[in-house]
Short mmCIF file of C-alpha atoms in Angstrom, two decimals:
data_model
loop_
_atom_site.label_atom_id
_atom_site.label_comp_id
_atom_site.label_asym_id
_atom_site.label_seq_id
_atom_site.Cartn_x
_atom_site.Cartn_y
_atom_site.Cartn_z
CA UNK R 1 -52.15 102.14 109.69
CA UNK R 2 -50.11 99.66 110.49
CA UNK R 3 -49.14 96.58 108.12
CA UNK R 4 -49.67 93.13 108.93
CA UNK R 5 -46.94 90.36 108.33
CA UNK R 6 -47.07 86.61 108.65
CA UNK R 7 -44.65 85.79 111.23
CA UNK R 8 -43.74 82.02 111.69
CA UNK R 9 -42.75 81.57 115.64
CA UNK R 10 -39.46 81.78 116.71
CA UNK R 11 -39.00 77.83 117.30
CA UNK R 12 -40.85 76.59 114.38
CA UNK R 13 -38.84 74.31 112.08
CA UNK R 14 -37.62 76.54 108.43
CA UNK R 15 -40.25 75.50 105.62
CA UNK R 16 -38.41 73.93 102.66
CA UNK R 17 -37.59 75.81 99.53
CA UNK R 18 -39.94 75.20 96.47
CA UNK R 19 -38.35 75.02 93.04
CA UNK R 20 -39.64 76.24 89.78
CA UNK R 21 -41.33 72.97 88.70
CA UNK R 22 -43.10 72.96 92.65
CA UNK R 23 -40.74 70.29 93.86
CA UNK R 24 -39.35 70.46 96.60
CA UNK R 25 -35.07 71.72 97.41
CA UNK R 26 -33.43 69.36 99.88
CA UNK R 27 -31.50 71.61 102.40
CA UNK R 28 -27.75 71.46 102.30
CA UNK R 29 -25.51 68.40 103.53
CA UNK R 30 -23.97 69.75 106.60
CA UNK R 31 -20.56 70.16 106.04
CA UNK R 32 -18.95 69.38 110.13
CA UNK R 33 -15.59 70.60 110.54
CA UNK R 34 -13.95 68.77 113.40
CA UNK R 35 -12.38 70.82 116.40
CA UNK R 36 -8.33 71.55 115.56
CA UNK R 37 -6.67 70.24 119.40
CA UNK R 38 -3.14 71.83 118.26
CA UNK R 39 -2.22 71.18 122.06
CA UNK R 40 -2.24 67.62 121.64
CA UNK R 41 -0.05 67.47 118.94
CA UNK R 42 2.49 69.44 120.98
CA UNK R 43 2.38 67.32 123.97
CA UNK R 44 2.53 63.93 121.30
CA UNK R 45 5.57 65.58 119.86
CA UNK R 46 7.23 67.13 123.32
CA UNK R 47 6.67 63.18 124.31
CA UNK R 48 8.20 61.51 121.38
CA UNK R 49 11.16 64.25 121.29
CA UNK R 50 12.06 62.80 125.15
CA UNK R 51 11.80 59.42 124.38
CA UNK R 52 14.02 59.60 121.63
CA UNK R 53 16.52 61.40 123.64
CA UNK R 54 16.55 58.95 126.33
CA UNK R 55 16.70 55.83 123.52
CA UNK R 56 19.69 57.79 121.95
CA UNK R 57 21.37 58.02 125.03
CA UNK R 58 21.31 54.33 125.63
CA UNK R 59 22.31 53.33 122.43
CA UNK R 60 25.14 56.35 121.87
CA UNK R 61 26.35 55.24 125.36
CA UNK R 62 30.08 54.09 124.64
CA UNK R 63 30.77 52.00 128.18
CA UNK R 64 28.00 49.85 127.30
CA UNK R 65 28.80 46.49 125.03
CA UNK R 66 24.84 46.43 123.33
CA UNK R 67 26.15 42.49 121.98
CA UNK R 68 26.84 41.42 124.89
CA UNK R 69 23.28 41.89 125.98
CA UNK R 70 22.48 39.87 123.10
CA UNK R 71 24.99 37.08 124.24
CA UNK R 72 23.97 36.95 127.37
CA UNK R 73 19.93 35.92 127.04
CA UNK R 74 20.02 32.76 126.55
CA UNK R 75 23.23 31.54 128.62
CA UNK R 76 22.60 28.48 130.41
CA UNK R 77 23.00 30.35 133.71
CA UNK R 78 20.91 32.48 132.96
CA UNK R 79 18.28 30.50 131.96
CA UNK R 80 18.60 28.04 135.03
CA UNK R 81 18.57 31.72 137.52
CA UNK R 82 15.12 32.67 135.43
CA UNK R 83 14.05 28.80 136.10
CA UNK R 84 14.67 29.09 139.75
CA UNK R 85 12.95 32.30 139.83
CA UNK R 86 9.87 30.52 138.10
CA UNK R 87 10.08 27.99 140.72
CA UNK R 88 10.43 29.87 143.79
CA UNK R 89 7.53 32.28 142.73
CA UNK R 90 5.27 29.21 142.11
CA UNK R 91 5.64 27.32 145.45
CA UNK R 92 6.08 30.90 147.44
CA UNK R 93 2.51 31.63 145.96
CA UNK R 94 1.06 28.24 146.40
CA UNK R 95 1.97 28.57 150.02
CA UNK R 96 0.71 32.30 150.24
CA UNK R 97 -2.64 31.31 148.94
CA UNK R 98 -3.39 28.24 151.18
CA UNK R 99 -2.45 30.13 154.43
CA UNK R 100 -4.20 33.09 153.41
CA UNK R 101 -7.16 31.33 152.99
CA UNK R 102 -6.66 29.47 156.10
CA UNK R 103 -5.96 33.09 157.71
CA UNK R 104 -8.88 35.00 156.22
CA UNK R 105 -11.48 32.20 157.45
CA UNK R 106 -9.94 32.68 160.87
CA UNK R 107 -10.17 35.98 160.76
CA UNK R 108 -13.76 35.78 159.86
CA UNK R 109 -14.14 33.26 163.40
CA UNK R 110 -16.13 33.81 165.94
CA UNK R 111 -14.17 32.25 167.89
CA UNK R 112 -11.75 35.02 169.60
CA UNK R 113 -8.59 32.81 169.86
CA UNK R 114 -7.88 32.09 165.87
CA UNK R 115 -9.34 36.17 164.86
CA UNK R 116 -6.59 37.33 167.32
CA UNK R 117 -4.05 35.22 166.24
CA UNK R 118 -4.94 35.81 162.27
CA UNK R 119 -4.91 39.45 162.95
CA UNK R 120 -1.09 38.83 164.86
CA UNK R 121 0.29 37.01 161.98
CA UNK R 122 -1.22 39.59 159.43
CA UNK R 123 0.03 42.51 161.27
CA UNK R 124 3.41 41.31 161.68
CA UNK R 125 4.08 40.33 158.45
CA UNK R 126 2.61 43.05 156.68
CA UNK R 127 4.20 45.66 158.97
CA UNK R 128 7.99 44.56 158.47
CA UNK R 129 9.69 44.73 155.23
CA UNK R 130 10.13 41.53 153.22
CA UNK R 131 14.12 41.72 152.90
CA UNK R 132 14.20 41.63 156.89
CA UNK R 133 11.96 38.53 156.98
CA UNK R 134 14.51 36.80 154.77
CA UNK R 135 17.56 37.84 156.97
CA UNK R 136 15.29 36.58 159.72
CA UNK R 137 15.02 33.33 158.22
CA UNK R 138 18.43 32.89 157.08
CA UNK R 139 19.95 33.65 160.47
CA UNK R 140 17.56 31.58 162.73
CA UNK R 141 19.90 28.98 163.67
CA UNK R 142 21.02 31.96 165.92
CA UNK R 143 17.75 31.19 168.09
CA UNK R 144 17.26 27.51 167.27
CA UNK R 145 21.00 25.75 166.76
CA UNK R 146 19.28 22.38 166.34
CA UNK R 147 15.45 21.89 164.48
CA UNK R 148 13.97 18.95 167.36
CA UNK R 149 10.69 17.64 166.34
CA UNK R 150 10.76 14.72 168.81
CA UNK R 151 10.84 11.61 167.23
CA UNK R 152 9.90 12.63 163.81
CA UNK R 153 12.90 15.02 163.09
CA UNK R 154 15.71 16.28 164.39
CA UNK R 155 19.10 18.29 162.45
CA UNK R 156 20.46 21.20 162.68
CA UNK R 157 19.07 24.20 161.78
CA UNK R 158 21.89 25.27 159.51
CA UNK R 159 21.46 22.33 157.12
CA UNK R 160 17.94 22.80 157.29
CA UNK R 161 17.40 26.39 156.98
CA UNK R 162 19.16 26.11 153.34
CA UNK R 163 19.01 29.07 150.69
CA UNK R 164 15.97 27.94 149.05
CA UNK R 165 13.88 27.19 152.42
CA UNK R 166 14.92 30.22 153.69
CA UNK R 167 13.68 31.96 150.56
CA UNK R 168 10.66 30.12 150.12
CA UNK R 169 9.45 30.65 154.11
CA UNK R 170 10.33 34.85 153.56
CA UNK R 171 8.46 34.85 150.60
CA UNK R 172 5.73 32.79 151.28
CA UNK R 173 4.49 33.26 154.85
CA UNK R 174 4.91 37.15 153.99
CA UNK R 175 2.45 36.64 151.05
CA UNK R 176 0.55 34.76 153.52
CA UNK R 177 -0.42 37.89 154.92
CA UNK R 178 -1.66 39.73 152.25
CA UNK R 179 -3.67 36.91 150.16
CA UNK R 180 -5.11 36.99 153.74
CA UNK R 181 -6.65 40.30 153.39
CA UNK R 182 -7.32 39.46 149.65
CA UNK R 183 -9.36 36.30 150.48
CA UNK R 184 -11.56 38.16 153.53
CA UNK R 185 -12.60 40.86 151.08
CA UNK R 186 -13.40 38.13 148.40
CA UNK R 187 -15.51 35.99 151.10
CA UNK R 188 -17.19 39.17 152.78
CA UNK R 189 -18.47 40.20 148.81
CA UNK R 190 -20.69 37.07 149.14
CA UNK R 191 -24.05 37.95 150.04
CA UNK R 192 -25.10 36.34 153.54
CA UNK R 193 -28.35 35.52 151.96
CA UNK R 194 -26.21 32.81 150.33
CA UNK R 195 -24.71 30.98 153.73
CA UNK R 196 -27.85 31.89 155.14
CA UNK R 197 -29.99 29.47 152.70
CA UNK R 198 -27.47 26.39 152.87
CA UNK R 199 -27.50 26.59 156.47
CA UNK R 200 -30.99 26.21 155.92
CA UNK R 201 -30.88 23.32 153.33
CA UNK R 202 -28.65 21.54 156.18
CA UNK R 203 -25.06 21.82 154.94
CA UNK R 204 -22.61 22.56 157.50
CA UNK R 205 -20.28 25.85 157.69
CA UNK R 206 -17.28 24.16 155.94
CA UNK R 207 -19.34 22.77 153.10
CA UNK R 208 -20.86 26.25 152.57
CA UNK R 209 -17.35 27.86 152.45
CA UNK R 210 -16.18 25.39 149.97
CA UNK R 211 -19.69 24.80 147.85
CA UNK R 212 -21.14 28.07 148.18
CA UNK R 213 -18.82 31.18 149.59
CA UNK R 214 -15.56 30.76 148.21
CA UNK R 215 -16.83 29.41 144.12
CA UNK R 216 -18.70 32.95 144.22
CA UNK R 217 -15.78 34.88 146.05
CA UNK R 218 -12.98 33.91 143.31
CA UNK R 219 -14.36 36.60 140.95
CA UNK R 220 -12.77 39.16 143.39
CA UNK R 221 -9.89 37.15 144.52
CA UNK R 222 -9.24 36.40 141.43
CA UNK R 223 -7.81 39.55 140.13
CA UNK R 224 -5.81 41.26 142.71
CA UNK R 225 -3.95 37.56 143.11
CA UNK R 226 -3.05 37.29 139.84
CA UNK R 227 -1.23 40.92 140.25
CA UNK R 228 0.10 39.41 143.44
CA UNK R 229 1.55 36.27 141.73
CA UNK R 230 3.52 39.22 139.00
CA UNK R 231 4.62 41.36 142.08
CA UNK R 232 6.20 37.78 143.36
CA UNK R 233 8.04 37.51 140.41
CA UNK R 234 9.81 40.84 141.03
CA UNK R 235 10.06 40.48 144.63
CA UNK R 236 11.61 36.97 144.58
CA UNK R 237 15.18 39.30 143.14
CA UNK R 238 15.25 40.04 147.12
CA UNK R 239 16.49 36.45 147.76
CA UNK R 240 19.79 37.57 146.51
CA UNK R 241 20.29 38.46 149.92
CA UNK R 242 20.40 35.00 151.27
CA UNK R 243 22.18 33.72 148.33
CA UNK R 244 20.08 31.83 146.41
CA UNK R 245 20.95 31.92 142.85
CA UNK R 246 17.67 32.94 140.91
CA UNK R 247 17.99 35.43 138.01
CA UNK R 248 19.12 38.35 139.58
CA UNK R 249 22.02 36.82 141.42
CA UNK R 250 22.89 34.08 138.24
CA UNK R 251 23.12 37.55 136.24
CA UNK R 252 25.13 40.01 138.86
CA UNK R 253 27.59 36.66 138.78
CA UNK R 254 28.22 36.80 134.97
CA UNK R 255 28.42 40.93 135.16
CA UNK R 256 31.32 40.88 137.62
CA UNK R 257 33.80 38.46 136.23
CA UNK R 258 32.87 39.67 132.58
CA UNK R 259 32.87 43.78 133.52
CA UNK R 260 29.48 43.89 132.40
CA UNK R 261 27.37 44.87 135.22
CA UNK R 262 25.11 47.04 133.34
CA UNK R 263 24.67 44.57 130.06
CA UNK R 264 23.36 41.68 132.45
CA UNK R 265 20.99 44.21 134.21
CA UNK R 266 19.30 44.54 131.18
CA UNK R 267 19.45 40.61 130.31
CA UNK R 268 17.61 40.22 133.98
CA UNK R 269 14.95 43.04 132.59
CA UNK R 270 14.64 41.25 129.97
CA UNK R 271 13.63 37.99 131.23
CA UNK R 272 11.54 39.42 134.35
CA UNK R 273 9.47 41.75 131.43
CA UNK R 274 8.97 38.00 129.62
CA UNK R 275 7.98 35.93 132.64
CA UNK R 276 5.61 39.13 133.68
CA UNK R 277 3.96 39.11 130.24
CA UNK R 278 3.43 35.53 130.04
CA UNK R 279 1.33 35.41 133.41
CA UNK R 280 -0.29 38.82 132.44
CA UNK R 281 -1.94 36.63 129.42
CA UNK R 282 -3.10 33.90 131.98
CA UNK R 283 -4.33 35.99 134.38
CA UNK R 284 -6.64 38.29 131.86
CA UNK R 285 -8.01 34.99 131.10
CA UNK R 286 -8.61 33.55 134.24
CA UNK R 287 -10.42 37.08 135.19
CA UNK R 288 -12.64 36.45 132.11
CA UNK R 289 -13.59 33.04 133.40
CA UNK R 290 -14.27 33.44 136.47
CA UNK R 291 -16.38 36.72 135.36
CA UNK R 292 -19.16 34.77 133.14
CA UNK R 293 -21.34 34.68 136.46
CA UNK R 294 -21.30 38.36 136.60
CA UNK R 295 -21.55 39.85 132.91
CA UNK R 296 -24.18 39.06 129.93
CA UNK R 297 -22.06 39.70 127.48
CA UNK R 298 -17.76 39.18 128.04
CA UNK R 299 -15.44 41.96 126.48
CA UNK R 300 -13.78 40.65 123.36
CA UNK R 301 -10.11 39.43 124.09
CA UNK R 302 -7.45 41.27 121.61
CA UNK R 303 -7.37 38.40 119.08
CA UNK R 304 -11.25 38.53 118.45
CA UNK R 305 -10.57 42.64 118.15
CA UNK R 306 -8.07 41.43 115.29
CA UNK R 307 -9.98 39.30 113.90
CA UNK R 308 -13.09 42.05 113.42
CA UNK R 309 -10.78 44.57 112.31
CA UNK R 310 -9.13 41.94 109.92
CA UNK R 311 -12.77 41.22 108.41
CA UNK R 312 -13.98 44.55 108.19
CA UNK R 313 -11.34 45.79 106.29
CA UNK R 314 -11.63 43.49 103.83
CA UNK R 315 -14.77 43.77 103.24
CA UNK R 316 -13.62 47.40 102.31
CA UNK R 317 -11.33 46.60 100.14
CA UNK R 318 -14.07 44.50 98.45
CA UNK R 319 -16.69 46.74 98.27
CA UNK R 320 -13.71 49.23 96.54
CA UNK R 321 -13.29 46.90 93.91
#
């Protein structure tokens, strides 16, 4: 004879425990122990070991004067080198943005002519380094002695091709080339449903590039030109080499009548990390702009982050009182 026992099934939920007075026992508060990751303390500690080594080594280093670095930021040439940085990063983008609009839309032709002559111009100038376009420039009075325009202008090309122009043309036509590319993949986002229905409310193809297609394509031109307009910053050092005297040159000046080549290095750092983070600021706001069409709801920027932390912890300090 075999007994018989109640057997609850296997996935039925555990009845709750009945006290004495027939109440009944809550179950126990589950006590969670978080996971011990010992291997990334290591690494954080391997990590912060390095980079005090290398900090040490900079700052033990006896052949460089740490005061002059100091003494050095905010020398008037220095500050007019970082000016004409500023200036020739501006005007080299301004021009790299117009033509590479001009240059993506021509691209985008039908007409066979201005596709294959955009596509010229964009493979040339993407396909040779920057520092030879400069040289190029600098040294075209070589080809063209004398600059004749007919009765409009006429000089010589060595007193026209100055420092500056010479600068400005290398850097902007060559960032011509790649805002080109920048601007077709912004105007090829837009939906052709878009130039489809103003072509059929009558506008004509220009007034549907600058009314419809290109408001809707700055949300992805946007971005990558603001990185481009930071890499131009850092580029425009490369004008050394035609000697125009922006920061990098203004500071290798100072460093080699004072002996202190590797002091004004670090001045130039400085101010290219300051002009960098400036425009960094700009640009995450112009991206934020420019994405209202596209999101519900924006990200917070860092200073609304600070201001929720900042309120929710004191409201915990409240609540402890």
């Amino acid at each position: 004879m075999t007994d018989k026992f109640d057997k609850e099934p296997a996935d039925a939920e555990p009845s709750a425990a009945v006290s004495k007075d027939g109440g009944d026992i809550p179950p126990e508060a589950i006590k969670a122990i978080p996971v011990r990751h010992y291997g990334r303390w290591v690494s954080g500690v391997v990590v912060l070991a390095l980079v005090a080594l290398l900090v040490n080594a900079f700052a033990s280093a006896e052949k460089i004067q740490w005061n002059a670095v100091g003494e050095y930021v905010f020398d008037p040439t220095v500050l007019a080198g970082a000016g004409r940085t500023l200036l020739i990063s501006v005007l080299a983008m301004v021009m790299g943005v117009v033509l590479g609009v001009i240059l993506a839309v021509m691209r985008l032709s039908k007409n066979p002519v201005t596709s294959w002559v955009a596509w010229v111009y964009i493979w040339f100038f993407r396909g040779t380094p920057v520092y030879v376009q400069l040289l190029l420039w600098f040294n075209l009075a070589l080809i063209f002695p004398v600059l004749n325009l007919g009765p409009i202008y006429k000089d010589e090309m060595v007193d026209v091709m100055t420092p500056f122009m010479a600068a400005l043309l290398g850097l902007g036509l060559n960032e011509a080339a790649y805002m080109a590319e920048i601007c077709r993949a912004g105007l090829m986002a837009v939906d052709e449903g878009q130039t489809e229905a103003s072509h059929a409310l009558g506008m004509s193809h220009a007034k549907t590039l600058r009314r419809i297609v290109i408001p809707q394509a700055m949300r992805v031109i946007v971005p990558p030109t603001g990185n481009e307009f930071i890499n131009m910053l850092k580029t425009s050092s490369l004008v050394y080499a035609v000697t125009y005297n922006e920061l990098l040159r203004a500071t290798s000046t100072i460093g080699s009548t004072s002996y202190a080549v590797m002091e004004m290095l670090f001045v130039a750092c400085i101010w290219y990390l300051v002009m960098t983070s400036v425009f960094s600021v700009f640009q995450y706001y112009l991206e934020r702009r420019y994405a209202r069409g596209s999101l519900r709801n924006l990200p917070p920027t860092p200073w609304q982050k600070i201001k929720v932390n900042m309120m929710a912890f004191s409201r915990e300090r409240g609540s402890s009182v």
